[in-house]
Amino acid sequence: MQGLLGTSFFGTTCPRRPAVSMYQKASLRVTPFVPIPMTIEAAHKKGAGSTKNGRDSVSKRRGVKVYGGQAIGAGAIIIRQLGTKVHPGKNVGLGKDYTLYSLIDGVVVFDRNARRKLVSVVPSSDYVIPEGQRVQPDSRRGRRRAAAAAAAGMLASPEASSPTY
């Protein structure tokens, strides 16, 4: 084994490259390339975030169902809420899930007390439309209502049933 680093049976070789003897050349074998079978494996578990997703609760459909100035029947729901954001006033009941409902037929009125918001139901005969919500007679809506009332009045009167020429 001497002479591996610079000399061989045939003389000296490059000092940087070790010399290989005939016996060592015979022992060197070239192995043929054998491809290693590759398999692609899928994950056995879901990713870290995917198991935490995929759930959602059904909406509770809370909120105001009948607004101020609208007519309502007895037993109809006015507000579905979580806790008493709005408190019951006159002719309004409070359910065990804090649902506000009407106790009589009438019109819904929202008020603000010094401490809290209130909702009440007043009978339709006692309801007075607030000044800011009244329909102006010269507005388009006022003219259409007047025309509809006139048409209804003409049909209801007995003279209107027999036309005059």
Coordinates of C-alpha atoms in Angstrom, one line a residue:
M1 CA 0.0 0.0 0.0
Q2 CA 3.0 2.2 0.0
G3 CA 3.2 4.7 -2.8
L4 CA -0.4 5.5 -3.0
L5 CA 0.2 9.2 -2.6
G6 CA 2.6 9.9 -5.4
T7 CA 4.1 6.8 -6.9
S8 CA 2.9 3.8 -8.6
F9 CA 4.4 0.8 -10.3
F10 CA 4.8 2.8 -13.4
G11 CA 6.6 5.8 -11.8
T12 CA 5.7 8.9 -10.0
T13 CA 2.4 10.7 -10.7
C14 CA 1.0 14.1 -9.8
P15 CA 1.7 14.7 -6.2
R16 CA -1.8 16.0 -5.7
R17 CA -3.6 13.1 -7.1
P18 CA -3.1 9.7 -5.4
A19 CA -1.9 6.9 -7.6
V20 CA -4.1 3.8 -7.9
S21 CA -2.4 0.5 -8.4
M22 CA -3.6 -2.2 -10.8
Y23 CA -4.8 -4.3 -8.0
Q24 CA -6.9 -1.4 -6.7
K25 CA -8.2 -0.7 -10.2
A26 CA -9.5 -4.3 -10.5
S27 CA -11.2 -4.0 -7.2
L28 CA -13.1 -0.8 -8.2
R29 CA -16.4 -1.8 -9.6
V30 CA -18.9 0.4 -11.3
T31 CA -22.3 -0.3 -10.1
P32 CA -25.1 0.2 -12.6
F33 CA -27.7 3.0 -11.9
V34 CA -30.7 1.5 -10.3
P35 CA -33.6 3.9 -10.0
I36 CA -35.1 4.0 -6.5
P37 CA -38.9 3.8 -6.7
M38 CA -40.5 7.0 -5.5
T39 CA -43.8 7.1 -3.9
I40 CA -45.8 10.3 -3.2
E41 CA -47.7 10.0 0.0
A42 CA -50.7 12.1 0.9
A43 CA -51.1 13.5 4.4
H44 CA -52.6 11.2 6.8
K45 CA -54.0 14.1 8.9
K46 CA -55.5 17.4 7.9
G47 CA -53.5 20.5 8.0
A48 CA -53.2 22.4 11.3
G49 CA -55.8 25.1 10.5
S50 CA -58.4 23.1 8.7
T51 CA -59.6 21.2 11.7
K52 CA -60.4 24.4 13.5
N53 CA -62.6 25.8 10.7
G54 CA -65.8 24.6 9.2
R55 CA -68.3 25.5 11.9
D56 CA -70.7 28.4 12.0
S57 CA -73.7 29.2 14.1
V58 CA -77.1 29.9 12.6
S59 CA -78.0 33.6 12.8
K60 CA -80.4 34.6 15.6
R61 CA -82.3 37.2 13.5
R62 CA -82.4 39.8 16.2
G63 CA -83.4 43.4 15.7
V64 CA -86.4 45.6 15.3
K65 CA -89.3 43.9 13.5
V66 CA -91.8 46.8 13.6
Y67 CA -90.7 50.4 13.5
G68 CA -92.2 53.5 15.0
G69 CA -95.5 54.7 13.4
Q70 CA -96.3 51.3 12.0
A71 CA -99.5 49.5 12.9
I72 CA -99.2 46.3 14.8
G73 CA -101.6 43.5 16.0
A74 CA -101.8 42.1 19.5
G75 CA -99.1 39.5 20.2
A76 CA -96.9 40.6 17.3
I77 CA -93.2 40.8 17.9
I78 CA -91.7 44.4 18.0
I79 CA -88.1 43.7 18.9
R80 CA -85.9 40.6 19.3
Q81 CA -82.9 41.5 21.4
L82 CA -80.3 40.1 23.7
G83 CA -80.8 41.7 27.1
T84 CA -82.9 44.9 27.6
K85 CA -81.4 47.4 25.2
V86 CA -84.9 48.7 24.7
H87 CA -87.3 48.4 27.7
P88 CA -91.1 47.7 27.4
G89 CA -93.4 50.7 27.8
K90 CA -97.2 50.8 27.9
N91 CA -99.1 47.9 26.3
V92 CA -95.8 46.0 25.5
G93 CA -94.8 42.7 27.1
L94 CA -91.3 41.3 27.7
G95 CA -90.6 37.6 26.9
K96 CA -88.1 35.4 28.8
D97 CA -85.6 35.9 26.0
Y98 CA -86.1 39.7 26.2
T99 CA -88.4 39.8 23.1
L100 CA -90.7 42.8 23.2
Y101 CA -94.2 42.1 21.9
S102 CA -97.5 44.0 21.6
L103 CA -100.3 43.4 24.1
I104 CA -103.0 45.3 22.0
D105 CA -103.7 46.3 18.5
G106 CA -102.3 49.8 17.8
V107 CA -99.3 51.8 16.6
V108 CA -95.7 51.4 17.7
V109 CA -94.1 54.4 19.4
F110 CA -90.5 54.7 20.4
D111 CA -89.5 57.0 23.3
R112 CA -86.4 57.9 25.1
N113 CA -86.5 58.3 28.8
A114 CA -83.8 60.1 30.8
R115 CA -82.3 56.7 31.6
R116 CA -83.5 54.2 28.9
K117 CA -85.1 53.6 25.5
L118 CA -88.8 52.6 25.7
V119 CA -91.2 51.2 23.2
S120 CA -94.9 51.5 23.6
V121 CA -98.1 50.6 21.7
V122 CA -100.9 53.2 21.6
P123 CA -104.3 52.5 20.2
S124 CA -104.8 53.7 16.6
S125 CA -107.5 56.1 17.6
D126 CA -105.1 57.9 20.1
Y127 CA -102.1 58.0 17.8
V128 CA -101.0 61.4 16.6
I129 CA -98.5 61.6 13.8
P130 CA -95.4 63.6 14.9
E131 CA -94.9 67.0 13.1
G132 CA -91.7 65.9 11.3
Q133 CA -93.4 62.7 10.0
R134 CA -96.6 64.2 8.6
V135 CA -97.1 64.1 4.9
Q136 CA -97.0 67.5 3.4
P137 CA -100.0 68.2 1.2
D138 CA -98.0 69.7 -1.6
S139 CA -95.6 66.7 -1.8
R140 CA -96.0 63.9 -4.3
R141 CA -97.0 61.5 -1.6
G142 CA -99.6 64.0 -0.3
R143 CA -101.1 64.5 -3.7
R144 CA -101.3 60.8 -4.4
R145 CA -103.0 60.1 -1.0
A146 CA -105.4 62.9 -1.7
A147 CA -106.3 61.5 -5.1
A148 CA -106.7 58.0 -3.6
A149 CA -108.9 59.3 -0.9
A150 CA -111.0 61.2 -3.4
A151 CA -111.4 58.1 -5.6
A152 CA -112.4 56.0 -2.6
G153 CA -114.8 58.7 -1.5
M154 CA -116.4 58.9 -5.0
L155 CA -116.9 55.1 -5.0
A156 CA -118.4 55.0 -1.5
S157 CA -120.9 57.8 -2.1
P158 CA -124.4 56.8 -3.5
E159 CA -124.4 59.6 -6.1
A160 CA -121.2 58.4 -7.6
S161 CA -122.8 55.1 -8.5
S162 CA -125.1 56.8 -11.1
P163 CA -123.0 59.0 -13.3
T164 CA -124.4 62.4 -14.3
Y165 CA -124.0 63.6 -17.9

